[in-house]
Coordinates of C-alpha atoms in Angstrom, one line a residue:
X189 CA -1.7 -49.1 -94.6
X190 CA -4.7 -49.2 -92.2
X191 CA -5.0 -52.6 -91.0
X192 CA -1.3 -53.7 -91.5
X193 CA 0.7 -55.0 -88.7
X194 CA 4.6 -53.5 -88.4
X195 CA 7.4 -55.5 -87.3
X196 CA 5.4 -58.0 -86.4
X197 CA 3.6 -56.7 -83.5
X198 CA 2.1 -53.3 -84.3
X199 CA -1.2 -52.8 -86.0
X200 CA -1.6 -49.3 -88.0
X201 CA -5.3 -48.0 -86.2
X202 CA -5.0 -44.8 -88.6
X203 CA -2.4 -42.2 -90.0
X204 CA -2.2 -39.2 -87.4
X205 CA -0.2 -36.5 -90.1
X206 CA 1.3 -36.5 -92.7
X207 CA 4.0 -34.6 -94.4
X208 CA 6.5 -35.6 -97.5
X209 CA 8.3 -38.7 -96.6
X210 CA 7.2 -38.5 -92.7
X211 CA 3.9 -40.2 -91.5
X212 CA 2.8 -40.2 -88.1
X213 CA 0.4 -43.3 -87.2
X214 CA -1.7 -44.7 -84.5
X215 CA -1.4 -48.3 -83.4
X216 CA -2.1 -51.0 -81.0
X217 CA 0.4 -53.4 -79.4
X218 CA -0.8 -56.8 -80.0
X219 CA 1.1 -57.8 -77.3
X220 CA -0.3 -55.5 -74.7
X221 CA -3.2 -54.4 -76.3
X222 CA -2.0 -50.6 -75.4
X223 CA -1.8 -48.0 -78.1
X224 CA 0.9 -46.3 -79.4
X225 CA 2.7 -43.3 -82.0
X226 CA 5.1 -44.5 -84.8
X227 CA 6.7 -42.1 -86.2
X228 CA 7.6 -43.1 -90.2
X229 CA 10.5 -41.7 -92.3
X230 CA 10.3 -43.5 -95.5
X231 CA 12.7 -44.4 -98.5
X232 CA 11.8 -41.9 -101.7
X233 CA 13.1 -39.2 -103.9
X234 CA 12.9 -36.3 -101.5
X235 CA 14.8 -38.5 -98.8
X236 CA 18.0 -36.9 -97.7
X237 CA 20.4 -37.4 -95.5
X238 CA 19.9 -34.7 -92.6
X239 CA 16.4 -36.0 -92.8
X240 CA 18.0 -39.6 -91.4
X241 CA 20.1 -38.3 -89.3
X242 CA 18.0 -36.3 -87.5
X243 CA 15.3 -39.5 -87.2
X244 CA 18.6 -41.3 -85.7
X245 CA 19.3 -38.5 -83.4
X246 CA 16.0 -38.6 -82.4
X247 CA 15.3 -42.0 -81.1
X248 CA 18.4 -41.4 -79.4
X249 CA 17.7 -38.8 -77.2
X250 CA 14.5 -40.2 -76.5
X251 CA 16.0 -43.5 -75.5
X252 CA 18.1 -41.9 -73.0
X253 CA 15.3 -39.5 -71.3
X254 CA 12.8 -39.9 -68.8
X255 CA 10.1 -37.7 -67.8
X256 CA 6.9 -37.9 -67.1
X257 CA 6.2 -35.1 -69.4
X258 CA 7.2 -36.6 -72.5
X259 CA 5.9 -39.6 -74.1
X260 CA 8.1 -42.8 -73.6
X261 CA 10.3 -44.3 -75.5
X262 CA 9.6 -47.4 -77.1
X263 CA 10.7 -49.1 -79.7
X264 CA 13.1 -48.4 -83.2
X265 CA 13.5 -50.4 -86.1
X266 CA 13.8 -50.6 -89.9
X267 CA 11.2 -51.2 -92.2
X268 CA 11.4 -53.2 -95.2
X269 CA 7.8 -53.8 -96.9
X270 CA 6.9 -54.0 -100.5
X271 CA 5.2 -50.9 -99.8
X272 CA 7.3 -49.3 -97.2
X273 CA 10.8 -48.6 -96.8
X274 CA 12.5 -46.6 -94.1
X275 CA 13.1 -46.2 -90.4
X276 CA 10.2 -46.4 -87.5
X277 CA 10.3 -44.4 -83.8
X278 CA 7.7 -46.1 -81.5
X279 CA 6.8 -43.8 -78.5
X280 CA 3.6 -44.1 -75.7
X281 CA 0.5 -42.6 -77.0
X282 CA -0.9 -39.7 -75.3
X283 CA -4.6 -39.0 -75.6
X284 CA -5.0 -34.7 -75.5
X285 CA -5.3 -32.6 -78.2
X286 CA -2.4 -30.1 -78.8
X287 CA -2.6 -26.4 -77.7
X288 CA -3.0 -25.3 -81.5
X289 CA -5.7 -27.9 -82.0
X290 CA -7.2 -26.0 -78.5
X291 CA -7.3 -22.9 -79.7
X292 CA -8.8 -23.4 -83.4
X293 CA -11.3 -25.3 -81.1
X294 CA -12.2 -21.9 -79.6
X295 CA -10.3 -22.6 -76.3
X296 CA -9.0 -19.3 -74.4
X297 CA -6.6 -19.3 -72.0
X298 CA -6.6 -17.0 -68.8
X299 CA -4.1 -15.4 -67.0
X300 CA -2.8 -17.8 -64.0
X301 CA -3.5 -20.4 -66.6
X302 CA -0.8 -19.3 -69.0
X303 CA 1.4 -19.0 -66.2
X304 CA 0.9 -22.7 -64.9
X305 CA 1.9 -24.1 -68.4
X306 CA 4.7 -21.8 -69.1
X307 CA 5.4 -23.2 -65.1
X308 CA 5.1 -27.0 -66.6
X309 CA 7.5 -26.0 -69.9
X310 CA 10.1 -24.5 -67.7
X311 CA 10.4 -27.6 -65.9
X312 CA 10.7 -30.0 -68.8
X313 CA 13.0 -27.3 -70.4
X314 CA 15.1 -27.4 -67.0
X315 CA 15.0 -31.4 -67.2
X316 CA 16.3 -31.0 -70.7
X317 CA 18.9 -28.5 -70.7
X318 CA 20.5 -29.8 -67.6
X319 CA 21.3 -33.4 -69.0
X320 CA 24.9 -33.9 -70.0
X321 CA 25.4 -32.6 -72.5
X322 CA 22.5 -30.6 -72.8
X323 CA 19.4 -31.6 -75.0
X324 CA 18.1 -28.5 -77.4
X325 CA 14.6 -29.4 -78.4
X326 CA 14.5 -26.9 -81.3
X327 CA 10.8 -27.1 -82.6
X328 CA 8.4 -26.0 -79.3
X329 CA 5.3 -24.3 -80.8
X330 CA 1.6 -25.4 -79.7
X331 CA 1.3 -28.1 -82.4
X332 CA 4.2 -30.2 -80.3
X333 CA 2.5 -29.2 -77.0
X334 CA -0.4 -31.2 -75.4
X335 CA -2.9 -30.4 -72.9
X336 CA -5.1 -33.2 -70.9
X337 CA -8.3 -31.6 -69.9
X338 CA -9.1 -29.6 -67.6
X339 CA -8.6 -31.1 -63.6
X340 CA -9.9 -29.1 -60.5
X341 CA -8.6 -26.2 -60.7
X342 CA -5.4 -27.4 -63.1
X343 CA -5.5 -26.4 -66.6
X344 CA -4.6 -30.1 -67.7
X345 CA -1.0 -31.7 -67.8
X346 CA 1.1 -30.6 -69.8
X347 CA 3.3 -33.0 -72.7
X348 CA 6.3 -32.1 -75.0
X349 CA 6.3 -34.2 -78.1
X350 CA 8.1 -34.3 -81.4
X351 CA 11.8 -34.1 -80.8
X352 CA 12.4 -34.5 -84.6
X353 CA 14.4 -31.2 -84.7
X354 CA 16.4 -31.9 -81.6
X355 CA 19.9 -31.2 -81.0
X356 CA 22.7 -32.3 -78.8
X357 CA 25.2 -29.2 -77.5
X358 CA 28.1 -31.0 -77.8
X359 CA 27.3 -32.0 -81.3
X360 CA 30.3 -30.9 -84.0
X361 CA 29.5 -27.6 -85.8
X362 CA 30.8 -27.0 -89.8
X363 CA 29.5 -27.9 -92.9
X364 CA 26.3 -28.1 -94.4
X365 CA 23.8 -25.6 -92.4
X366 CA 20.2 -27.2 -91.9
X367 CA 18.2 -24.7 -90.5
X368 CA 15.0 -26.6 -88.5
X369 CA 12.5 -25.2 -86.9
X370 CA 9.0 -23.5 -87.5
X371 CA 9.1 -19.6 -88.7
X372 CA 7.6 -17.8 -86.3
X373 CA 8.5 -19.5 -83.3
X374 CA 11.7 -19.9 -84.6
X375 CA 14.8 -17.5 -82.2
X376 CA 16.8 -14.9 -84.9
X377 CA 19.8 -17.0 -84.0
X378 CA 18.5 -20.3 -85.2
X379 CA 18.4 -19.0 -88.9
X380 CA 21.5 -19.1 -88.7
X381 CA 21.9 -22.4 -87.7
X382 CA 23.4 -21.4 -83.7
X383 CA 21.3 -23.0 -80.8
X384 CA 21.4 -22.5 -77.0
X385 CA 19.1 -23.5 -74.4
X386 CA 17.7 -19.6 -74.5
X387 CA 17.2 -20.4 -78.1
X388 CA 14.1 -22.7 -76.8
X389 CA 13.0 -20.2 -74.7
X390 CA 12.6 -17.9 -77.4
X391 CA 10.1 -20.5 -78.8
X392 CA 8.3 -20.6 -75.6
X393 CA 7.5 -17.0 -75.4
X394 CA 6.4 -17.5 -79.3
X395 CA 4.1 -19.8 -78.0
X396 CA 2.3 -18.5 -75.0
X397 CA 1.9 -15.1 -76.8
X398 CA -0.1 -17.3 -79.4
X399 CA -1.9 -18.7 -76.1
X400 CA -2.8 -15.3 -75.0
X401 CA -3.5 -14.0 -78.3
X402 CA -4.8 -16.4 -80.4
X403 CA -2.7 -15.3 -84.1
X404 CA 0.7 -16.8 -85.2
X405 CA 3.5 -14.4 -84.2
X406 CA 3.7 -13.6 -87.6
X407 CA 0.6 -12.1 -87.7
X408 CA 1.5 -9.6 -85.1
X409 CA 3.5 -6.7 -86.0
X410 CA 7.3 -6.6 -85.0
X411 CA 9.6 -3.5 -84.1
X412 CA 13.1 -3.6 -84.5
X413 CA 12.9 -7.5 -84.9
X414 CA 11.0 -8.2 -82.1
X415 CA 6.9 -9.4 -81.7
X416 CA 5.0 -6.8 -80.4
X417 CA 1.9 -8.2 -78.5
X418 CA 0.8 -5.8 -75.9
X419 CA -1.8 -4.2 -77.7
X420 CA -3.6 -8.0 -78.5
X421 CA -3.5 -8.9 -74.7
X422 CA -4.9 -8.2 -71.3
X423 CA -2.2 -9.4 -68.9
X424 CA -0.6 -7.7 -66.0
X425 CA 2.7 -5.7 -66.4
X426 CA 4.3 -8.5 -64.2
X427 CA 3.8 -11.3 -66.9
X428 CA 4.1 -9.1 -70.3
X429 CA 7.4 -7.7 -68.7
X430 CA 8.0 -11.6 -68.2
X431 CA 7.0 -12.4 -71.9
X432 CA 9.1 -9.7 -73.5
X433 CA 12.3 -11.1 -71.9
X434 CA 11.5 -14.4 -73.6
X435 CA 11.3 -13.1 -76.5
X436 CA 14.3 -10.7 -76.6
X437 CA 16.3 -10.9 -80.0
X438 CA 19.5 -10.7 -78.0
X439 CA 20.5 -13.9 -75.9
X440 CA 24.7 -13.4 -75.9
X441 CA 25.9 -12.8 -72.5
X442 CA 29.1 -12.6 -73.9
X443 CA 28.8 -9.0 -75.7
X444 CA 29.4 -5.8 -73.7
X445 CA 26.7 -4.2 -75.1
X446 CA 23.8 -2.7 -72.8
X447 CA 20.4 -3.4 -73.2
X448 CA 17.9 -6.3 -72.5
X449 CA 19.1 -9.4 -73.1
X450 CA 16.6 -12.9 -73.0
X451 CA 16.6 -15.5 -69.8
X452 CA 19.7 -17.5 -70.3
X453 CA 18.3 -20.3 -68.6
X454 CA 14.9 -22.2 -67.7
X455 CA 15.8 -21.8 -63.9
X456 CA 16.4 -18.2 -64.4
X457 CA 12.9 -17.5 -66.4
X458 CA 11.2 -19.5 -63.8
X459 CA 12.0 -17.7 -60.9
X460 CA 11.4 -14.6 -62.6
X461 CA 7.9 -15.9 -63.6
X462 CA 7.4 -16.9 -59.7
X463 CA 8.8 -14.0 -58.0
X464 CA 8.9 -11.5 -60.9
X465 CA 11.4 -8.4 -59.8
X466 CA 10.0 -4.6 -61.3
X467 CA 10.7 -0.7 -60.0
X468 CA 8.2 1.3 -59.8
X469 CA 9.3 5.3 -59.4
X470 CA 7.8 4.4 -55.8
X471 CA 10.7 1.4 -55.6
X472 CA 13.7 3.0 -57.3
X473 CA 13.9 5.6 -54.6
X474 CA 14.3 2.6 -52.2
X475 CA 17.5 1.3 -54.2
X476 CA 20.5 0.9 -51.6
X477 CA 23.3 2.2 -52.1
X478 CA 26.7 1.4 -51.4
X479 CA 27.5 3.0 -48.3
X480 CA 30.5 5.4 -48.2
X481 CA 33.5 3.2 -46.3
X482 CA 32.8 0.0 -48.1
X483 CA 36.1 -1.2 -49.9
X484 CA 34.2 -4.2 -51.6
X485 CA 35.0 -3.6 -55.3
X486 CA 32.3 -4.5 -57.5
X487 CA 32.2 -4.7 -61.7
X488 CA 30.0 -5.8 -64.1
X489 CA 29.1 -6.4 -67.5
X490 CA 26.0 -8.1 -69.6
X491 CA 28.6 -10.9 -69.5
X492 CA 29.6 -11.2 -66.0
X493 CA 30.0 -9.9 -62.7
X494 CA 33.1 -9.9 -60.4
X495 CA 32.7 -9.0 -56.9
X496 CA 36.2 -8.4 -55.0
X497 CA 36.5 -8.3 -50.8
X498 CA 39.6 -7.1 -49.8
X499 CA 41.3 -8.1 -46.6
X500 CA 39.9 -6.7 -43.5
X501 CA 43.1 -5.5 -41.3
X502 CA 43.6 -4.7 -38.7
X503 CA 40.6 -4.0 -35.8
X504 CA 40.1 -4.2 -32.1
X505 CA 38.2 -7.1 -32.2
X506 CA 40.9 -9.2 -33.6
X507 CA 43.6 -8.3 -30.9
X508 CA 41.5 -10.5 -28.9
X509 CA 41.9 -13.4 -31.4
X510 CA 46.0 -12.7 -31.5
X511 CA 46.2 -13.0 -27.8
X512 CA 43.9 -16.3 -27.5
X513 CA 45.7 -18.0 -30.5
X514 CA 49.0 -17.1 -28.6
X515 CA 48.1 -18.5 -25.2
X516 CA 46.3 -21.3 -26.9
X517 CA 49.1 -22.1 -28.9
X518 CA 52.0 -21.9 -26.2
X519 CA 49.9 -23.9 -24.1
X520 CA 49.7 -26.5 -26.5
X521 CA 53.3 -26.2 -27.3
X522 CA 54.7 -26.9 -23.7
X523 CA 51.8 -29.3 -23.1
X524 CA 52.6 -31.2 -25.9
X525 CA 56.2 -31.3 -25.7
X526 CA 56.3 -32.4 -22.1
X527 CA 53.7 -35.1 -22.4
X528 CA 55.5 -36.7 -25.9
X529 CA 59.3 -36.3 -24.4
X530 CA 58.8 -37.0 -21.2
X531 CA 56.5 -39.9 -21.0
X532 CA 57.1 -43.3 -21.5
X533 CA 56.6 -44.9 -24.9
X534 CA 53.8 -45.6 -26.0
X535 CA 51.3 -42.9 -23.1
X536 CA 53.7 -40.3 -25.2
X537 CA 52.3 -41.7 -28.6
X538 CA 48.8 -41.9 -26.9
X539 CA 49.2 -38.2 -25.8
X540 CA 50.7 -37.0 -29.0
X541 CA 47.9 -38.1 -30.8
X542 CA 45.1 -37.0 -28.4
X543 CA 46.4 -33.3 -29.0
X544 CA 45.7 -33.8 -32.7
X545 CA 42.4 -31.9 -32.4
X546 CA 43.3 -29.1 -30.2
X547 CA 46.4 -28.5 -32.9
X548 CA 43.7 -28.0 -35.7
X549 CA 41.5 -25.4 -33.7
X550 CA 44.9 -23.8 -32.8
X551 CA 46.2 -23.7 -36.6
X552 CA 42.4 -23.1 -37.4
X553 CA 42.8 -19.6 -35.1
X554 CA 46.4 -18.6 -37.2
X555 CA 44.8 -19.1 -40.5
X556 CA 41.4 -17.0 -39.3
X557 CA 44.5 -14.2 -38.4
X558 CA 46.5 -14.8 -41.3
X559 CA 42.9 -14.5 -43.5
X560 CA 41.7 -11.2 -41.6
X561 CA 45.0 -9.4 -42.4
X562 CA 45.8 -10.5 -45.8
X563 CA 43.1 -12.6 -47.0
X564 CA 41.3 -11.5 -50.2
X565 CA 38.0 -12.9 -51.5
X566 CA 36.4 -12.8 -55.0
X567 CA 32.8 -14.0 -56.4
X568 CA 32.9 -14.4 -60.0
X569 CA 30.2 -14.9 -61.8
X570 CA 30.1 -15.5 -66.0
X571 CA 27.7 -16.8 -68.8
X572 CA 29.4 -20.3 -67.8
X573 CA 29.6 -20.5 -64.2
X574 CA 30.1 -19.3 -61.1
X575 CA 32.9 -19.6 -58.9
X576 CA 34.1 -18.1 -55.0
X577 CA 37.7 -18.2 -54.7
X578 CA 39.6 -17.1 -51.2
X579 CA 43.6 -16.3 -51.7
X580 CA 46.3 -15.6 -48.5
X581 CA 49.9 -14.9 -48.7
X582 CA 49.5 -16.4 -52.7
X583 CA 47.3 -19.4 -51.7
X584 CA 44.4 -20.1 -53.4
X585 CA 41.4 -22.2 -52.9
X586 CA 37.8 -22.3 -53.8
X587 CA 34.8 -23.5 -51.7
X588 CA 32.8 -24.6 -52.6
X589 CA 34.2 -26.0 -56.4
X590 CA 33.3 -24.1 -59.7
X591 CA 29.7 -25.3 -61.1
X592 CA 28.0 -24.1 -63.9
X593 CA 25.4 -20.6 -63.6
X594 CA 22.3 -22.5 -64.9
X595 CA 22.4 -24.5 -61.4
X596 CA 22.0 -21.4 -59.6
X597 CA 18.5 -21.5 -57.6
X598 CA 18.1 -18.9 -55.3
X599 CA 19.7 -16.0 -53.5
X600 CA 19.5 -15.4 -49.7
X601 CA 20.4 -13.0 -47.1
X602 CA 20.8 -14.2 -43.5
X603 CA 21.8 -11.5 -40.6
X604 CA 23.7 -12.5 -37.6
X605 CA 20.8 -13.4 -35.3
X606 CA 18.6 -14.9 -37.8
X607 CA 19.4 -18.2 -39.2
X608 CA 18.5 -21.7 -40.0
X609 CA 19.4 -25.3 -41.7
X610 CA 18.4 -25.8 -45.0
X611 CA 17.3 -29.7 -45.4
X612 CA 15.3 -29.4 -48.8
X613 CA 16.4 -31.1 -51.8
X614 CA 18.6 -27.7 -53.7
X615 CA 20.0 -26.3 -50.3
X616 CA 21.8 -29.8 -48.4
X617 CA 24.4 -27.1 -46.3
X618 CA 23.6 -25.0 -43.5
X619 CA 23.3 -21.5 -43.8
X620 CA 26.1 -19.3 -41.9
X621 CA 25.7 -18.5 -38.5
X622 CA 27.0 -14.6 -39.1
X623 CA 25.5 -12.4 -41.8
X624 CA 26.2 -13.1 -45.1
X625 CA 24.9 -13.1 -48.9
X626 CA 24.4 -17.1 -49.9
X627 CA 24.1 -17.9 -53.5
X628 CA 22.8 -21.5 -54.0
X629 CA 23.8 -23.5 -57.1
X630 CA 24.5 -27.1 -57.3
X631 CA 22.8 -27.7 -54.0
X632 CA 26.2 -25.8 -52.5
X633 CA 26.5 -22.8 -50.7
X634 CA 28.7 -19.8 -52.1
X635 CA 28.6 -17.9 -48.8
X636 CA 29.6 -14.2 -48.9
X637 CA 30.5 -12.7 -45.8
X638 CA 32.0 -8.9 -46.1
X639 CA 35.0 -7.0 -43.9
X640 CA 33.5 -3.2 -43.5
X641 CA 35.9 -1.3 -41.8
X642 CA 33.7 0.0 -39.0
X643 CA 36.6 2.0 -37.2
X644 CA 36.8 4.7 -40.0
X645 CA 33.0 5.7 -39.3
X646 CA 32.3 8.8 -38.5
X647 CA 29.5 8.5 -35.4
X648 CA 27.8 11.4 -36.8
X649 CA 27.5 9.9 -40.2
X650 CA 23.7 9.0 -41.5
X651 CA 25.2 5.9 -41.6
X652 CA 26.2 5.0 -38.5
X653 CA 22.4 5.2 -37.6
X654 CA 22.4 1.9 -38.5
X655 CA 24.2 -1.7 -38.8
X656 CA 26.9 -0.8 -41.7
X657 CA 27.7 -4.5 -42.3
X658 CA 23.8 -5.1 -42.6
X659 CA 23.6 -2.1 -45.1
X660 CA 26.7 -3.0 -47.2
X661 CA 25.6 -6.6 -47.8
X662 CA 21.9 -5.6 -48.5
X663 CA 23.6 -3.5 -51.3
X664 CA 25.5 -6.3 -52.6
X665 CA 22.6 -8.5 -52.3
X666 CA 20.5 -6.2 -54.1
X667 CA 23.2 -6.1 -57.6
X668 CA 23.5 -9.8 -57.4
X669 CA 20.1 -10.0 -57.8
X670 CA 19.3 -7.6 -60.3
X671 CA 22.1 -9.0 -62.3
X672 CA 21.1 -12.8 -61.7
X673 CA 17.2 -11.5 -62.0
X674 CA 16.7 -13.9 -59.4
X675 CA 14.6 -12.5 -56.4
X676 CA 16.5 -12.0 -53.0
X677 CA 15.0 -14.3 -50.1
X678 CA 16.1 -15.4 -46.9
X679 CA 15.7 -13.9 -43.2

């Protein structure tokens, strides 16, 4: 076919792979003189139909993506030459060799180097998990990665190709299972035909532990179903700690069972790979505790995490708040009354409406009352998403709305007399002004702010050598974040 010219426009350079009825070419645009990948699926005998479908499925996807990490769309359209039938994929041609072509070429791979393109992956993976539905790529393993050379000190830019295995979430499940994928790389869910976005994960840790090794995964022995690497490598406990939780078997949040479990997100294995979270037998005597008189009720599970704050009562300090909402309120109440029944139409409409504001602050200071007496608060947080819901006298709310846990980012702890505006791109709200645990997702704030019952503390108490609100949310910031495995930050 060398020398041939596709639909007209695209002349075949030479054949890039090969395999059955797929052929992958290289071509020039005699249009624009730039070169370019089409991707074949001919007519034969060992056609089927998953294999068409999944060609479909993957122009497709490609059409409706854009990053700069994956090569560009192009073109699709059907062939129909005397010496080729079938479907062609036209995508922009990236010059770099593939990480599997690297190695065999005798390239190693350090340390912080493995970590930048695991960094790069984690980002494309976020890009495509995130998109609506999300977008399972299926088939990662180094032949399907590339690497530019070498710039500076950056190992090279990093491409995701071949989406050939790709699936859509939302896609139906039954009949016919077609397992894809390469063995190896390939998550012990997957053979079954059942996909998540940890499932590509799994295929990621496959992959940089080939990076760091040099051999297959297969060629490394396995206990109890999982790789076992740690003997091949020299890395630091951080990052093989890191790798193992790729690699996990287990990736259902919804069993109760205990044990390790692997990243159930991109966002959550890329913040564990920036700000990895380990206890030493130095650090697990540091592990706070939930101080005696705290009334938050917390439980948890592999599958979720509720986090109940009961009303606060009664206290001193609010006795003030009764008697300034009561003055504030009768004041408004006489001044209002005498300036709309009294005055002339329309200065009474004019004054009716001018009290408008100081009505909300008064209704504002009942509500705060109402709240601190009977008001009960509950962070909920699932394999779905994440939600903060506030109920008085059988009203409910939430604020901010339900959004899905792969959006969280980042928890931070803010004390009373330190805090400031958040103005980057993930955290648009301003942080609270009193202390409080702030979970970001969404670009929202799911602000946590606790009621300990400082009345009931004995002044001889260890405790009472220090701030028991401070101590009672570090404790609850610490289990969020060993739950999340998502490093506490924040002032």
């Amino acid at each position: 076919m060398q020398g041939g010219i596709l639909n007209e426009i695209y002349q075949i350079k030479s054949s890039l792979s090969k395999r059955g009825g797929r052929e992958t070419l290289l071509a020039k645009n005699l249009a624009t003189e730039e070169l370019v990948v089409v991707k074949l699926l001919k007519f034969g005998l060992d056609a089927v139909w998953e294999d068409f479908k999944l060609f479909e499925r993957e122009a497709k996807t490609l059409k409706n993506i854009n990053h700069p990490a994956i090569p560009q769309y192009l073109d699709y359209f059907e062939l129909d030459l005397p010496y080729c039938q079938g479907f062609a994929l036209v995508q922009e041609y990236i010059k770099a060799p593939s990480l599997e072509a690297a190695i065999q070429a005798g390239r190693t791979f350090s340390e912080s180097e493995i970590k930048e393109i695991s960094e790069a992956l984690l980002n494309i993976l976020q890009y495509l998990h995130q998109q609506q539905p999300s977008i399972i790529h299926r088939d990662i393993k180094p032949s399907n990665i590339l690497l530019t050379d070498r710039t500076g000190n950056r190992v090279g830019q990093v491409f995701l190709i071949d989406f050939g295995a790709v699936k859509n979430v939302a896609a139906a499940e039954g009949g016919t299972i077609t397992v894809v994928g390469t063995y190896g790389y390939m998550p012990p869910e997957q053979f079954g035909g059942k996909t998540t976005p940890a499932s590509d994960l799994y295929s990621l840790g496959a992959t940089l532990i080939y990076l760091a090794t040099g051999r297959h995964p297969t060629e490394l022995p396995s206990k109890a179903g999982k790789i076992v690497f740690e003997p091949s490598v020299q890395l630091s406990p951080a990052l093989i700690q890191w790798l193992n939780q790729l690699i996990e078997p287990n990736c259902d949040l919804e069993t109760e069972s205990k044990g390790s479990r692997r990243f159930n997100s991109a966002i959550e294995a890329l913040q564990a790979l920036k700000q990895p979270i380990s206890l030493n037998k130095d650090q697990a005597s540091e592990i706070i505790r939930q101080p005696a008189h705290s009334k938050i009720k917390l439980s948890k599970t592999p599958a979720k995490i509720d986090v109940f704050i009961p009303a606060q009562g009664f206290t001193p300090e609010l006795l003030f708040v009764i008697a300034f909402a009561i003055f504030w309120n009768s004041f408004l109440v006489v001044w209002t009354g005498a300036a709309v029944f009294m005055a002339p139409f329309p200065i009474n409409l004019v004054f009716a409406l001018f009290s408008i504001p100081f009505w909300t602050v008064g209704l504002g200071l009942i509500g705060s009352i109402l709240f601190s007496l009977c008001g009960k608060t509950k962070l909920k947080i699932t394999s779905k998403q994440i939600s903060l819901t506030y109920e008085c006298l059988g009203i409910r709310y939430q604020k901010p709305k339900a959004t899905s846990r792969q959006n969280i980012t980042a928890i931070e702890r803010f004390t009373a007399n330190k805090w400031r505006s958040r103005t980057d791109k993930n955290h648009q709200q301003k942080t609270p002004k009193s202390s409080a645990v702030v979970i970001w997702a969404n670009g929202q704030a799911y602000s946590i702010r606790t009621n300990f019952i400082k009345n009931k503390i004995n002044p001889f108490d260890e405790i009472s050598k220090h701030n028991p609100e401070d101590m009672e949310l570090n404790w609850l910031a610490q289990e969020l974040s060993q739950w999340l495995k998502i490093p506490v930050t924040g002032q």
